[in-house]
Short mmCIF file of N, CA and C in Angstrom, two decimals:
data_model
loop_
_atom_site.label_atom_id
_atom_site.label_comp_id
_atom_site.label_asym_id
_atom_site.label_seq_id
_atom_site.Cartn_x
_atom_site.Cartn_y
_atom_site.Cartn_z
N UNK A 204 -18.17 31.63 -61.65
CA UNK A 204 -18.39 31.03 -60.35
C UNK A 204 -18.67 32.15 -59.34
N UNK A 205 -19.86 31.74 -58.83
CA UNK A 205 -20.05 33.11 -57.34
C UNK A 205 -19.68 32.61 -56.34
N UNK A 206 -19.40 33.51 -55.26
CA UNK A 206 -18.72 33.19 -54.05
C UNK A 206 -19.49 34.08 -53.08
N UNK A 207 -19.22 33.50 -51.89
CA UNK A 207 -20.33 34.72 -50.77
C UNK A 207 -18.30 35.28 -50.40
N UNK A 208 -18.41 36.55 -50.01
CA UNK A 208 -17.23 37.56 -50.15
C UNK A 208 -17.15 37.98 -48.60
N UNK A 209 -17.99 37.23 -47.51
CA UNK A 209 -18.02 38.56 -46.53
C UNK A 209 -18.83 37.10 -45.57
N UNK A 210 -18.41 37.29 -43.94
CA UNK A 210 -19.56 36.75 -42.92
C UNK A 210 -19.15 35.26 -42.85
N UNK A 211 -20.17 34.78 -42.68
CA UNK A 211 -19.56 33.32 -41.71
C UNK A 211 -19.62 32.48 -43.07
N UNK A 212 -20.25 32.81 -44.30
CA UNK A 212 -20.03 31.87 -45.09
C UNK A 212 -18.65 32.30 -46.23
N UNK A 213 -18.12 33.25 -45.90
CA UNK A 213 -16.94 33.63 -46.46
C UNK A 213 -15.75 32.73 -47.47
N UNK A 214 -16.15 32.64 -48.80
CA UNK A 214 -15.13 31.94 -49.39
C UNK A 214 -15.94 30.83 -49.87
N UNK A 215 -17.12 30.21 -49.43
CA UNK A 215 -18.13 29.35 -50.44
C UNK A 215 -18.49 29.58 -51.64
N UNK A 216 -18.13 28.70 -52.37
CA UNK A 216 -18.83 28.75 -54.03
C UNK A 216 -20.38 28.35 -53.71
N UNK A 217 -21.47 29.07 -54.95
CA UNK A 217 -22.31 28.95 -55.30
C UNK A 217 -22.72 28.31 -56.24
N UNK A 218 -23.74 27.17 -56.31
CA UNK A 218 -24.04 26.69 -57.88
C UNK A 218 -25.20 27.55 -58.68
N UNK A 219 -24.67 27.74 -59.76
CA UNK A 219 -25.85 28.46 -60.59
C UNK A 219 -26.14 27.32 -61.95
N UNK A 220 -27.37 28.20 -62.26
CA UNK A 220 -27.89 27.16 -63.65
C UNK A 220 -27.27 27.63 -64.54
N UNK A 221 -26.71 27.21 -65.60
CA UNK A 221 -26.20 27.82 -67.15
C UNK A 221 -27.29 28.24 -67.87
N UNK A 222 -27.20 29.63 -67.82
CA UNK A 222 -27.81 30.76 -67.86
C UNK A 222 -27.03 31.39 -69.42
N UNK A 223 -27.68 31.87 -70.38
CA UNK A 223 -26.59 33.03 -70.58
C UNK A 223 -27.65 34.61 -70.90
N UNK A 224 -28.94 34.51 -70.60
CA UNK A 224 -29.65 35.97 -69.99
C UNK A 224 -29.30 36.45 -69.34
N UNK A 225 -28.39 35.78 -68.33
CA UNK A 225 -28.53 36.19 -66.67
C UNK A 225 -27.29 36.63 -66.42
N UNK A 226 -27.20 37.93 -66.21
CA UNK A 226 -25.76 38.48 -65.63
C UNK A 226 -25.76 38.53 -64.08
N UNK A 227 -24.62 37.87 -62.95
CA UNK A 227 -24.94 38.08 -61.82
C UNK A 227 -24.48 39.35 -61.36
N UNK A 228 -24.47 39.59 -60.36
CA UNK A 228 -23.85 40.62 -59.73
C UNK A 228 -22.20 40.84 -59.35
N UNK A 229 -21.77 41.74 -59.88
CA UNK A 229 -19.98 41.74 -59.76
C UNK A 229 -19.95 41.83 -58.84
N UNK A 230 -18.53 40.95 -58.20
CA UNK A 230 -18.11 40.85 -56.99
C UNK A 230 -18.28 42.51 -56.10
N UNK A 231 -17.39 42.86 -57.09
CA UNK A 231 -16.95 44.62 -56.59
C UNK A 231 -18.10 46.17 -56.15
N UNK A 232 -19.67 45.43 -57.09
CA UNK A 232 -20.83 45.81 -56.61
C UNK A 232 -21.22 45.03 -55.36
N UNK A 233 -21.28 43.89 -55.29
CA UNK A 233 -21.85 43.35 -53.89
C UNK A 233 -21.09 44.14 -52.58
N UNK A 234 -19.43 43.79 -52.66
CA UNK A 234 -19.34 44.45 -51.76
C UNK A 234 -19.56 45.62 -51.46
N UNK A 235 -19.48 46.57 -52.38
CA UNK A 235 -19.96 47.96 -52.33
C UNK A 235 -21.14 48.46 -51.46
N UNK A 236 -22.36 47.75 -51.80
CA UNK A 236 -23.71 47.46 -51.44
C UNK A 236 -23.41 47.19 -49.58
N UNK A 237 -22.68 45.85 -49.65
CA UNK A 237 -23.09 45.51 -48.15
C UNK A 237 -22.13 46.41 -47.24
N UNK A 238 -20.90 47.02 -47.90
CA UNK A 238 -20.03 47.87 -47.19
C UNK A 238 -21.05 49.16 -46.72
N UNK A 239 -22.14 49.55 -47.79
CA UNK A 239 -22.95 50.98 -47.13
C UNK A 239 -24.38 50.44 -46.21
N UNK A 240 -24.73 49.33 -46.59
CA UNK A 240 -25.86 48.51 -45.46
C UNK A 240 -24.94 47.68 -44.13
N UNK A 241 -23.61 47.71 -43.95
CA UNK A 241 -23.36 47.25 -42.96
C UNK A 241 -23.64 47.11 -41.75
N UNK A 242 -24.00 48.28 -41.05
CA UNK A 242 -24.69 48.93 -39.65
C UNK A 242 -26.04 48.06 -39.97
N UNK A 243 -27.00 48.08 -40.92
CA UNK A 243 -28.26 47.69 -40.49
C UNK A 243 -28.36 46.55 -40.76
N UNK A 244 -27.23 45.95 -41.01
CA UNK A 244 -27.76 44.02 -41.32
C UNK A 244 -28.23 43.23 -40.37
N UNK A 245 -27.34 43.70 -39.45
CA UNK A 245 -27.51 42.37 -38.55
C UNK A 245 -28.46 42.43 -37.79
N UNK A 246 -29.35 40.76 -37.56
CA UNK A 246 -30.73 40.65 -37.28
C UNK A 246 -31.76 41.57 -37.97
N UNK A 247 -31.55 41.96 -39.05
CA UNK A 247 -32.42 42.37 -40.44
C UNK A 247 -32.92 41.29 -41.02
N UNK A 248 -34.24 41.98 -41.59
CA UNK A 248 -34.80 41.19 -42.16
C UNK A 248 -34.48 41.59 -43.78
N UNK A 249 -34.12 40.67 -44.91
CA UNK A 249 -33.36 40.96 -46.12
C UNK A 249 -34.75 40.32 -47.62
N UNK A 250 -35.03 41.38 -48.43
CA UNK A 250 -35.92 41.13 -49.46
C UNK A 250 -35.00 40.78 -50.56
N UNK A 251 -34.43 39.68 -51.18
CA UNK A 251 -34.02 39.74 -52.51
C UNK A 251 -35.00 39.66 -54.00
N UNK A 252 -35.40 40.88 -54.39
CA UNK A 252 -36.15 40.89 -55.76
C UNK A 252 -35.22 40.49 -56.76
N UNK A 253 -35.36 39.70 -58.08
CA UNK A 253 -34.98 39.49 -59.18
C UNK A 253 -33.71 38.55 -58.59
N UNK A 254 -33.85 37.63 -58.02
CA UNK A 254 -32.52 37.02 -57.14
C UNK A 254 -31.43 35.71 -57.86
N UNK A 255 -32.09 35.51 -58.83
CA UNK A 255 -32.10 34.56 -59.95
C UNK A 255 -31.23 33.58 -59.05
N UNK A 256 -30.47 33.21 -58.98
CA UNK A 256 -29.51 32.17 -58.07
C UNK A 256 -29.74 32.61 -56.37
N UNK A 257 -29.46 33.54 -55.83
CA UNK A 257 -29.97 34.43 -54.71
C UNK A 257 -28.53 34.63 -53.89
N UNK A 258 -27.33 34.91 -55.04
CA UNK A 258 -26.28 35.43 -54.17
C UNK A 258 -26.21 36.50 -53.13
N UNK A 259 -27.04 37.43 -53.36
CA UNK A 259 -27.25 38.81 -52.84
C UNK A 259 -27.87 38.36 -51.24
N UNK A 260 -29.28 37.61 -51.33
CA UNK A 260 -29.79 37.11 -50.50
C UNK A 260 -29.08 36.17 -49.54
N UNK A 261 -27.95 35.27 -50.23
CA UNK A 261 -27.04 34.36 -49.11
C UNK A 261 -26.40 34.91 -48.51
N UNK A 262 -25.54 36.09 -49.07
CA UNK A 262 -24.68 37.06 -48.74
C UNK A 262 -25.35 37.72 -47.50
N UNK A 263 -26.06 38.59 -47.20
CA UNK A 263 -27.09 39.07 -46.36
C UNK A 263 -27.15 38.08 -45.41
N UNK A 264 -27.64 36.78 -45.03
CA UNK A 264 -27.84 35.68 -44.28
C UNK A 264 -26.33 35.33 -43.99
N UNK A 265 -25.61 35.53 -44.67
CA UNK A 265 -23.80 35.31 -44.34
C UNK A 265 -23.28 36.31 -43.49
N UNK A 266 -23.95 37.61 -43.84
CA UNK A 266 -23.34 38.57 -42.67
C UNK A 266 -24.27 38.85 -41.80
N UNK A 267 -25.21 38.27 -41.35
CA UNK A 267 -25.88 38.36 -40.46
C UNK A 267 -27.84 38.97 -40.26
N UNK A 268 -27.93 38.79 -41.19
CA UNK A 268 -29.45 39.11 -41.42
C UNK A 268 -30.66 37.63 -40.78
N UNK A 269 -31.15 37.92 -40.25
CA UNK A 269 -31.64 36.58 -39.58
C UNK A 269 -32.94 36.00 -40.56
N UNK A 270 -33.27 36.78 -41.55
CA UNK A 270 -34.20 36.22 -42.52
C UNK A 270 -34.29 36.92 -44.12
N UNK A 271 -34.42 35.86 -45.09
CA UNK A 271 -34.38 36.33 -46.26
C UNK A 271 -35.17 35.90 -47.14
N UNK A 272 -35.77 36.83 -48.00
CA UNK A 272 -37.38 36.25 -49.17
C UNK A 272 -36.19 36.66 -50.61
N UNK A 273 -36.48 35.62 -51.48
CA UNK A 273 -35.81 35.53 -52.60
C UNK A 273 -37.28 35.17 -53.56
N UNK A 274 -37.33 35.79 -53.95
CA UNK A 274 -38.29 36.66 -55.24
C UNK A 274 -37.51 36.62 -56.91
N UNK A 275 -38.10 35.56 -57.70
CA UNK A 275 -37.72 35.61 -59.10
C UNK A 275 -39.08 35.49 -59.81
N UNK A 276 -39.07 35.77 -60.97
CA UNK A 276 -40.19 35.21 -61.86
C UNK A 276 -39.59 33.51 -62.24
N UNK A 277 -38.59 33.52 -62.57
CA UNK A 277 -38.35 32.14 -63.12
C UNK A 277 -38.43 30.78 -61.83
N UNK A 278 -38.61 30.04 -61.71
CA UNK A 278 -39.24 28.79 -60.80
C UNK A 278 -38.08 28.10 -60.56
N UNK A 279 -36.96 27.90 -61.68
CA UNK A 279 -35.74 27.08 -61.53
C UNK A 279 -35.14 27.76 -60.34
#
């Protein structure tokens, strides 16, 4: 189960498809990530490549990024 970890959506579950290619992103990397992009989020504009569910991308829009492109090959 993913969760956004951080920002106004703090503590929401995510639905994903049953997957088993798809590894998401560990909690303990996300925050890592947005702990060193903190200063430039807000009202940023946020690219998620390979976003498969687009936790990375909600996350970003949760702490304050005012727009986000979520980019997969797969269509689901």
């Amino acid at each position: 189960m993913l969760k956004v970890i951080g920002g106004e959506g703090k503590g929401r579950s995510l639905l994903t498809l049953p997957a088993t290619h798809v590894r998401p992103i560990l909690a303990r990397v996300k925050k890592s990530l947005f702990d060193i992009i903190r200063p430039r989020l807000p009202g940023a504009r946020f690219l998620d490549l390979y976003c498969g569910t687009g936790p990375v991308g909600i996350e970003a829009l949760s702490r304050g990024a005012s727009f986000a492109v979520f980019v997969d090959l797969d269509s689901r």
